[in-house]
Tab-separated table of C-alpha atoms in Angstrom:
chain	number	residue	atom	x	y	z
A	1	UNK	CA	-65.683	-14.827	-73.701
A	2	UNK	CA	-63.004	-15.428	-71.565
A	3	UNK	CA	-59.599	-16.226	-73.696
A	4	UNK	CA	-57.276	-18.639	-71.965
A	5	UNK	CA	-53.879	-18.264	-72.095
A	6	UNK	CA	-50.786	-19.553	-70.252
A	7	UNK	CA	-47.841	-18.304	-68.800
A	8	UNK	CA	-44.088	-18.843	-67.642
A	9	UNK	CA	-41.727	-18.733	-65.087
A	10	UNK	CA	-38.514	-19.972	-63.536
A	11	UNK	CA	-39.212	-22.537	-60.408
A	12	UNK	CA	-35.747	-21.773	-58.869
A	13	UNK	CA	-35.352	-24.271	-55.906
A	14	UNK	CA	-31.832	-24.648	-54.003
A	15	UNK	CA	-30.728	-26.585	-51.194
A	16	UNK	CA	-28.001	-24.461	-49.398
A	17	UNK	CA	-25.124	-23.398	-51.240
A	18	UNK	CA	-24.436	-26.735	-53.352
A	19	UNK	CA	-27.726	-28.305	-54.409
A	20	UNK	CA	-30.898	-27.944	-56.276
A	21	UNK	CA	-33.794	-29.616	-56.924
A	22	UNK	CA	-32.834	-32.113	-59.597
A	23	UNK	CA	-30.313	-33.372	-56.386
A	24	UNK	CA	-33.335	-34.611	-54.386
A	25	UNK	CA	-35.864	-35.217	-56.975
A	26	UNK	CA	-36.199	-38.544	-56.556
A	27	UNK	CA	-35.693	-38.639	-52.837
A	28	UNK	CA	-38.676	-36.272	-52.075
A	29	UNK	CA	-39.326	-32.876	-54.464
A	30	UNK	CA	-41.107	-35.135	-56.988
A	31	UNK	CA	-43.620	-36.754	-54.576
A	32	UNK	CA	-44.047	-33.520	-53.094
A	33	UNK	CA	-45.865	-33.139	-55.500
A	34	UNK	CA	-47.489	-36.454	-56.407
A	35	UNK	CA	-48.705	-37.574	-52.888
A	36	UNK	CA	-52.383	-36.255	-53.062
A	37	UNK	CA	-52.422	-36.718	-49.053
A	38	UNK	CA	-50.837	-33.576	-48.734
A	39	UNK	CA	-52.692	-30.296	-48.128
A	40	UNK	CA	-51.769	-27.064	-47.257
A	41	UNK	CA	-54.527	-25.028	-45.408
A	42	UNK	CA	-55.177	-21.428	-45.110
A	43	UNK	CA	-57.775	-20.227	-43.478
A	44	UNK	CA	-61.255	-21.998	-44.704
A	45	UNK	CA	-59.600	-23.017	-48.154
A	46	UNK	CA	-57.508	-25.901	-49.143
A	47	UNK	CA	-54.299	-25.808	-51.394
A	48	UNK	CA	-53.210	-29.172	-52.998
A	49	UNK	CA	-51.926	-31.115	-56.239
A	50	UNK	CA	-54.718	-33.211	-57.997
A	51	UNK	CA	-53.339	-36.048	-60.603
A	52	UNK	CA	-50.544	-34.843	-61.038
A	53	UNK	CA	-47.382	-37.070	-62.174
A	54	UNK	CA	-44.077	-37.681	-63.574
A	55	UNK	CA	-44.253	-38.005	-67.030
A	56	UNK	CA	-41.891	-38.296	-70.139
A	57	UNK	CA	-42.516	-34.454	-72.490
A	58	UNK	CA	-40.040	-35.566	-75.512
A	59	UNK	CA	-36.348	-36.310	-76.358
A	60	UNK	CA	-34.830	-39.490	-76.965
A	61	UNK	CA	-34.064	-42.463	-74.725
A	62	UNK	CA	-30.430	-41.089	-74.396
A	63	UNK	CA	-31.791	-37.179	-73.740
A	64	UNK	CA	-35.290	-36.907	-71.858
A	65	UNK	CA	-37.309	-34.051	-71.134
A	66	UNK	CA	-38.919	-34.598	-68.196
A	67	UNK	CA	-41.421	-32.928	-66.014
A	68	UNK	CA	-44.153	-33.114	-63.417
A	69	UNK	CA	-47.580	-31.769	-64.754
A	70	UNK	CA	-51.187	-31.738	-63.003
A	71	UNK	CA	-53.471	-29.905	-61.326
A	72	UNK	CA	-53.174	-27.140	-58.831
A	73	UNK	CA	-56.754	-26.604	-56.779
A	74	UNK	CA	-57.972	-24.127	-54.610
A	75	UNK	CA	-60.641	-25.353	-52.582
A	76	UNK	CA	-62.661	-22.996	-50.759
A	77	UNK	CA	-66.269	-21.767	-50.039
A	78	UNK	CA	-67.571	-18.046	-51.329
A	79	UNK	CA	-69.396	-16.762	-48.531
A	80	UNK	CA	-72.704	-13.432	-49.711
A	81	UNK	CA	-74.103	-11.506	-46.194
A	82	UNK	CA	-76.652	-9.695	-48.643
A	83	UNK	CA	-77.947	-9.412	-52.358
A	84	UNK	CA	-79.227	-6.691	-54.326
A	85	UNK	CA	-83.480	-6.509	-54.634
A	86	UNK	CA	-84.652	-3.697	-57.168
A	87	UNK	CA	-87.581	-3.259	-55.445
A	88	UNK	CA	-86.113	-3.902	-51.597
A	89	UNK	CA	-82.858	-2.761	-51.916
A	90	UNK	CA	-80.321	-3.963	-49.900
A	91	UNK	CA	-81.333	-7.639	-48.535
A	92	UNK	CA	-79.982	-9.124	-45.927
A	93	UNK	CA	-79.763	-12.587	-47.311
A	94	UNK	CA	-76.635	-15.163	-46.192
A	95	UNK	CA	-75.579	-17.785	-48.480
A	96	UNK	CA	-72.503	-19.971	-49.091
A	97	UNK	CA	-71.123	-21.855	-52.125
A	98	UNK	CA	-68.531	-24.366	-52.429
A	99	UNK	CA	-65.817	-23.698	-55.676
A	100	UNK	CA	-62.450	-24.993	-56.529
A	101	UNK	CA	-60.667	-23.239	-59.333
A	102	UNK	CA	-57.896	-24.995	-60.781
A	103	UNK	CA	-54.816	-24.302	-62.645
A	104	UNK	CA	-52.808	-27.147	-64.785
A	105	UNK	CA	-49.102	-26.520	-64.241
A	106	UNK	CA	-46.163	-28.298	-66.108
A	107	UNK	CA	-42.600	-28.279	-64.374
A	108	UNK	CA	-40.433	-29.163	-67.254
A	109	UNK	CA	-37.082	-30.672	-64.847
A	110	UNK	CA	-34.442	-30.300	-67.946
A	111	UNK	CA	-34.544	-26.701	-67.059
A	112	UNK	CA	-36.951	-25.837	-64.196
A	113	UNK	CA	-39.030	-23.928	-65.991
A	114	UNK	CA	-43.113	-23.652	-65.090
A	115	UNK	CA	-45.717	-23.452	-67.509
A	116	UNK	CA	-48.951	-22.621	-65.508
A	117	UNK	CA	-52.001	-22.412	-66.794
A	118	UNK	CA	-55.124	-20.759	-65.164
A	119	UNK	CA	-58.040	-22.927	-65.961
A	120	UNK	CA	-61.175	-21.421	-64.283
A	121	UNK	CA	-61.981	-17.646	-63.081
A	122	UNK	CA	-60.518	-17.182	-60.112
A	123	UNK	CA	-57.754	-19.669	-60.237
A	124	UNK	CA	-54.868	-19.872	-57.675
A	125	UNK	CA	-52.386	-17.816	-58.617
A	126	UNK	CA	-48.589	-18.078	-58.931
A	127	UNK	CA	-47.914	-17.212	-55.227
A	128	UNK	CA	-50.408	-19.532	-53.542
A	129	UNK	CA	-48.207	-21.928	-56.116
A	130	UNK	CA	-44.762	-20.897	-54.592
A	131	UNK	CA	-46.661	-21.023	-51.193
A	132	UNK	CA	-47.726	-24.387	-51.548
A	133	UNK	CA	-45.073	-26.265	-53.530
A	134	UNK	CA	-42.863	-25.076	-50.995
A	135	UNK	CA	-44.609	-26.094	-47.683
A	136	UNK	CA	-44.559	-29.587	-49.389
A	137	UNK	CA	-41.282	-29.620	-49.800
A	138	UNK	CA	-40.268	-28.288	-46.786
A	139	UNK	CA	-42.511	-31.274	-45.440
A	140	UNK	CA	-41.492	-34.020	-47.006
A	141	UNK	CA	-37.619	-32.969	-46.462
A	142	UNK	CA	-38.264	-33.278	-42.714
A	143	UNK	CA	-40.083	-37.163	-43.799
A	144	UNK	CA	-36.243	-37.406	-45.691
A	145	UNK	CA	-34.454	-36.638	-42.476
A	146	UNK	CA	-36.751	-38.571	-40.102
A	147	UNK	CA	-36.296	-41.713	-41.829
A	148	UNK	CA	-32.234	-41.174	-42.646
A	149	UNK	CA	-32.146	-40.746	-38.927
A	150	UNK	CA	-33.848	-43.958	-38.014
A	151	UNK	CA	-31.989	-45.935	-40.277
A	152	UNK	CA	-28.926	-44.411	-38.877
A	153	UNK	CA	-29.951	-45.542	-35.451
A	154	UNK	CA	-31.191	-48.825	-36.303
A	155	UNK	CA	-27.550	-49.672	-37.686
A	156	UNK	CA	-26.289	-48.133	-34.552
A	157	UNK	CA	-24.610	-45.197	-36.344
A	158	UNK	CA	-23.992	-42.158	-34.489
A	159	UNK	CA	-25.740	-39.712	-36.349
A	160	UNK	CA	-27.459	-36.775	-34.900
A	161	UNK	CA	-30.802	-34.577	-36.550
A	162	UNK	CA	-28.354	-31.713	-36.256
A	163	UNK	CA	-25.987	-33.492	-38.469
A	164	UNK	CA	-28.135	-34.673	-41.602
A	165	UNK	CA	-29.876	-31.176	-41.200
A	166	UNK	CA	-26.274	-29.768	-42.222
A	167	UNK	CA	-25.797	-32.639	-44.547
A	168	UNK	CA	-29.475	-32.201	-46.392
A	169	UNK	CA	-29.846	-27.996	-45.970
A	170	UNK	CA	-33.322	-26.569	-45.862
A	171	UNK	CA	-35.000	-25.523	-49.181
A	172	UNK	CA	-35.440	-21.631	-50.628
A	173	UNK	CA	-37.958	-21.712	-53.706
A	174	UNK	CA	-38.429	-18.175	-55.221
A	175	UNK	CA	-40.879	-18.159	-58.890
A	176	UNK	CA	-39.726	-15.743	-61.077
A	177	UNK	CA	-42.123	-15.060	-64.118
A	178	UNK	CA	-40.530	-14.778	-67.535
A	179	UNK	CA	-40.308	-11.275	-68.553
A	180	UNK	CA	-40.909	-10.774	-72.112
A	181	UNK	CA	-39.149	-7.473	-73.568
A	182	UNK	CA	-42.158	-6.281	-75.857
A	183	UNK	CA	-43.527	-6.325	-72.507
A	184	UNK	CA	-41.385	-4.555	-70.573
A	185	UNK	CA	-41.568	-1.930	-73.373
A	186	UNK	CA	-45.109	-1.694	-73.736
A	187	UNK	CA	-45.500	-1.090	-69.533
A	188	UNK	CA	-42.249	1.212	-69.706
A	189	UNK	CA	-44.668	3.315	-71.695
A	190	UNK	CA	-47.380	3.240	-68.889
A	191	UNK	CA	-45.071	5.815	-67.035
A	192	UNK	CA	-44.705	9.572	-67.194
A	193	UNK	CA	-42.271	9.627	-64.278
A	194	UNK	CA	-40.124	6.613	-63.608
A	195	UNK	CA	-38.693	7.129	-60.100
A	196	UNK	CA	-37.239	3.593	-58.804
A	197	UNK	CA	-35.731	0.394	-60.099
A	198	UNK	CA	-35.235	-1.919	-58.016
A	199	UNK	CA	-33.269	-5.836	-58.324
A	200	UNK	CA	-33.333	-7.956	-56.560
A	201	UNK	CA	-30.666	-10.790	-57.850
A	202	UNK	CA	-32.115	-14.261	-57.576
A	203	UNK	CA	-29.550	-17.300	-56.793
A	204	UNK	CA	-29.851	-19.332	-59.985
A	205	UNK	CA	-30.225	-23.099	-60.014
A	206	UNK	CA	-27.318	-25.004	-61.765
A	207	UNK	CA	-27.449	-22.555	-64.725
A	208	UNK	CA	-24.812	-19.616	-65.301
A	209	UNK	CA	-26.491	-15.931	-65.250
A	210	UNK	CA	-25.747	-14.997	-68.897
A	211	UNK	CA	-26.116	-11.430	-67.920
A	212	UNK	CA	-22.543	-10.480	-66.845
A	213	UNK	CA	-22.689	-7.558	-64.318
A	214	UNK	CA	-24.974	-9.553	-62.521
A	215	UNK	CA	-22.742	-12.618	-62.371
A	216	UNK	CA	-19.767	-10.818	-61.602
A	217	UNK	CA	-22.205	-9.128	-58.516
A	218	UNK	CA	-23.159	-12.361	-57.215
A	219	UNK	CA	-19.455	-13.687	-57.557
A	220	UNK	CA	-18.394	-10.645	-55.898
A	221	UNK	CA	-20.702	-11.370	-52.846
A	222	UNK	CA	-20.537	-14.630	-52.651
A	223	UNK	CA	-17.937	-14.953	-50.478
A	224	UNK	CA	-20.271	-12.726	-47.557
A	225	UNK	CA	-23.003	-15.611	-47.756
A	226	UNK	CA	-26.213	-13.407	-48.281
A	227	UNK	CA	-29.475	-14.521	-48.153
A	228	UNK	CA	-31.036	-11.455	-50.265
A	229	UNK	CA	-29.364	-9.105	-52.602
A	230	UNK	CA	-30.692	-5.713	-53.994
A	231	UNK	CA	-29.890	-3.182	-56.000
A	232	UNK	CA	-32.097	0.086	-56.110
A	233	UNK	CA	-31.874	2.865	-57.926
A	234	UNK	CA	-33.493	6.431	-57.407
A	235	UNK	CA	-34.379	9.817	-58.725
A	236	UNK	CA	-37.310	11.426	-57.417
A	237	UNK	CA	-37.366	14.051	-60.538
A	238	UNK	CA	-37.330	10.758	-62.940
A	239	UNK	CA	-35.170	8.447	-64.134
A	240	UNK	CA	-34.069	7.869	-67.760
A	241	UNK	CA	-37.091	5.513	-69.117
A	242	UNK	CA	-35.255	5.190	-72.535
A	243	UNK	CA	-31.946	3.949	-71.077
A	244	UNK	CA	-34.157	2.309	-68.313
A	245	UNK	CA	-35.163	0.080	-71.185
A	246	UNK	CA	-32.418	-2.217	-72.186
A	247	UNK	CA	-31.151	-2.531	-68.747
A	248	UNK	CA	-34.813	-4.061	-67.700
A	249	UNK	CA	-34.501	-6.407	-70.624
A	250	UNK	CA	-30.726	-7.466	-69.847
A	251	UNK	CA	-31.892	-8.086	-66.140
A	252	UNK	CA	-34.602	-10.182	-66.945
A	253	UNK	CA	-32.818	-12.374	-70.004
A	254	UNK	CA	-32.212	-15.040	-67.781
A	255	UNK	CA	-35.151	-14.976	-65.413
A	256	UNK	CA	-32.678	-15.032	-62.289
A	257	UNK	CA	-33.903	-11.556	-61.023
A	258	UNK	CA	-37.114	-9.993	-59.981
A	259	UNK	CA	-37.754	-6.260	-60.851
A	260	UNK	CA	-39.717	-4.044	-59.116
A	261	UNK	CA	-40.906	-0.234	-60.626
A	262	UNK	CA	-42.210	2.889	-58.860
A	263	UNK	CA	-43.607	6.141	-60.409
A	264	UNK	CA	-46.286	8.174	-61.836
A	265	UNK	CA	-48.016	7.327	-65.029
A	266	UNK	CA	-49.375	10.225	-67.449
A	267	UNK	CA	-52.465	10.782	-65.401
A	268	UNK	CA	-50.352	11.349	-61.661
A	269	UNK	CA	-51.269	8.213	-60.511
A	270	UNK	CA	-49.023	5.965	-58.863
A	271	UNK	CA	-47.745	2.631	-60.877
A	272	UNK	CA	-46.053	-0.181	-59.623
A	273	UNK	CA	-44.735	-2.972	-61.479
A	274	UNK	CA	-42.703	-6.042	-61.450
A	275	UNK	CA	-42.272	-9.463	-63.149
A	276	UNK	CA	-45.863	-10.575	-62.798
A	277	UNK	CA	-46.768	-7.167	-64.764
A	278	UNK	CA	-44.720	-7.717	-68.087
A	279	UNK	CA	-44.861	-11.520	-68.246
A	280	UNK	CA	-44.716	-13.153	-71.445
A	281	UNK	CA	-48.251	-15.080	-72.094
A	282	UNK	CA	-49.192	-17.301	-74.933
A	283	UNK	CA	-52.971	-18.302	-75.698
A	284	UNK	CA	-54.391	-21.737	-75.428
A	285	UNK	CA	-57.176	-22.632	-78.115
A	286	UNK	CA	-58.937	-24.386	-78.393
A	287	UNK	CA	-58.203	-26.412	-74.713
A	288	UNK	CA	-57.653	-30.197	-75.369
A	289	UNK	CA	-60.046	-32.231	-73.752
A	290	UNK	CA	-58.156	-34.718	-71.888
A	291	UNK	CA	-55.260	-33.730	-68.818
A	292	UNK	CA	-52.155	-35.740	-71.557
A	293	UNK	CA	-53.134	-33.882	-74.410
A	294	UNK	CA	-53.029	-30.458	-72.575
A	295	UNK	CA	-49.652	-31.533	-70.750
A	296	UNK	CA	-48.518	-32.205	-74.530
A	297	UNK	CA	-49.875	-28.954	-76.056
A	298	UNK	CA	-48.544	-26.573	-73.484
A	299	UNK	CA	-45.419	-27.994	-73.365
A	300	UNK	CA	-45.516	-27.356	-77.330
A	301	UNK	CA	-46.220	-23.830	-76.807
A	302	UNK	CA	-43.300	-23.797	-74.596
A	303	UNK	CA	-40.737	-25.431	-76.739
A	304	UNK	CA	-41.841	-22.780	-79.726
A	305	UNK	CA	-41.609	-19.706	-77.744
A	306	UNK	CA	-37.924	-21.021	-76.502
A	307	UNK	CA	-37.187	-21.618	-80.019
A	308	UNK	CA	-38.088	-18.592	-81.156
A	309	UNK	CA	-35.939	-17.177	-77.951
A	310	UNK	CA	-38.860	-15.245	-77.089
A	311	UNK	CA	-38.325	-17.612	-73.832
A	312	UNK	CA	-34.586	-18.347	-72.894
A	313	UNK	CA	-33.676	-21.532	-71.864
A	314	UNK	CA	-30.267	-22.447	-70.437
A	315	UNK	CA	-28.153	-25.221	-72.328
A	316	UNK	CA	-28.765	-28.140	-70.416
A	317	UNK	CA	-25.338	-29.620	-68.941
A	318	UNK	CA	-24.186	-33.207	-69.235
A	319	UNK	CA	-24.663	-33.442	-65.376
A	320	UNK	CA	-28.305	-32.365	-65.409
A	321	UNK	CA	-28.963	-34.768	-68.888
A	322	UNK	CA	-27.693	-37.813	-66.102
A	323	UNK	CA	-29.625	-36.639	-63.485
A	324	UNK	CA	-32.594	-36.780	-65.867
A	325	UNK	CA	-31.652	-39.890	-66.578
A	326	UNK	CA	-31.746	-41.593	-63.226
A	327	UNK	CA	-35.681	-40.981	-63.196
A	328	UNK	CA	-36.573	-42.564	-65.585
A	329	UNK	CA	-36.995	-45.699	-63.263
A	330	UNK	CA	-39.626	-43.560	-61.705
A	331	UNK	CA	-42.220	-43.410	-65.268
């Protein structure tokens, strides 16, 4: 039997150099993903967010959590040119079948974090997420700046595209799954030759990077404006998998950089990993019945694990509690 279970990452979504998502939240990144017109198409299969809304997780009326949760579905057709006949053989036999695997997702706002949770085989996976969340964004920034502009012009204000492009930068979104460091240990001991470490530093949201040599790297480079950063490090004879260790599990504390291994594991074979591979993962039984009472329950898991610290979660600053605040009107 298939056990369920439900995992974590950091939904890291900037605006240029200045903003993030809780700036335009209300003004599109929220009904980007609660407008179930849009869909994103690739190929014969359809990406898109089923009843999915903003809703209230916990807190007080002075200090909400808030976060969007719903459905993520892929919707595509599985396509056979032949079957298997024990007495035939090989049959030529076309068929098709329409599926659409789902995953339920909660983005809790307080501190971007995504809890995403497969429901059926063969659900869409974290990247189709990324893929998806961001084409909607991207789309209905472009609905932001078309309208800003006609207003403009309609109270015959000089404004140019150019202008509230600058004013309203395009989006980056980059999903970084939470690294647990049991994890990281237990696929550190997949490898008999460790030969590359690679990190890549992720531009946080409105948190600080507790890790320092990685804040003092971005700080450092800041200045230069650079849309990727990477550090890689190499030994073809092996590098140190013991002292590899604890440097993994300070990179990944505060879920603002993706790793990225290369070597040879005890058999010769070659092993890759990254963040996807040593992902923390909690299980989900038995699965409440209705779409609220899920939202609720994973978003329990979630507050234990960051309780625990087995998930770290970034002290939430006054200015993020008032932007919170201000959607409220939107429940």
């Amino acid at each position: 039997m298939r056990q369920h279970v439900a995992t974590f990452a950091n939904f890291v979504c900037r605006f240029g150099e200045k903003k993030v998502l809780l700036d335009y939240a209300k003004e599109f990144v929220i009904s980007a993903f609660t407008d179930d017109t849009l869909i994103r198409e690739y190929g014969h299969t359809q990406f898109f967010f089923y009843e999915t809304k903003l809703v209230k997780l916990s807190g007080d009326p002075e200090n909400p959590i808030l976060g969007i949760s719903g459905r993520f579905i892929k919707n595509t057709v599985l396509t056979r040119e032949q079957l298997f006949d024990p007495k035939r053989g090989l049959v030529q036999d076309e068929a098709s079948l329409s599926t659409a695997p789902s995953a339920h997702f909660v983005l809790v706002l307080n501190n971007h974090r995504l809890i995403y949770f497969p429901e059926t085989a063969h659900a869409p996976d974290l990247n189709a997420f990324r893929s998806t969340a961001f084409h909607f964004i991207q789309r209905k920034r472009t609905n932001f700046i078309d309208a800003r502009y006609k207003e403009a012009r309609d109270a015959d204000e000089k404004v140019t595209k150019k202008s509230l492009n600058e004013i309203h930068p395009s989006p980056t979104l980059e999903i970084v799954p939470i690294s647990g460091d049991d994890e990281i240990a237990d696929f550190l001991e997949r490898y008999e030759i460790l030969k590359k470490i690679e990190f890549r530093l992720v531009k946080p949201n409105d948190e600080i990077d507790g890790e320092e040599l990685f804040q003092d790297i971005r700080e450092y480079l800041n200045p230069l404006q650079p849309e990727n950063t990477k550090i890689e490090i190499r030994n073809s004879d092996g590098l140190d998998i013991d002292h590899a260790l604890p440097r993994i599990q300070a990179a990944t504390t505060t879920d603002n950089q993706i790793v990225k291994l290369a070597g040879k594991d005890h058999d010769g074979n070659d092993l890759r990993g990254d963040n996807h591979k040593f992902q923390i993962s909690a299980p989900v039984d038995p699965i409440p019945a209705t779409r609220s009472a899920l939202t609720r329950k994973l978003f329990s898991i979630f507050s234990d694990l960051a309780n625990s610290e087995t998930i770290k979660v970034p002290q939430e600053s006054q200015a993020v509690t008032e932007k919170i605040r201000s959607l409220l009107g939107l429940l």
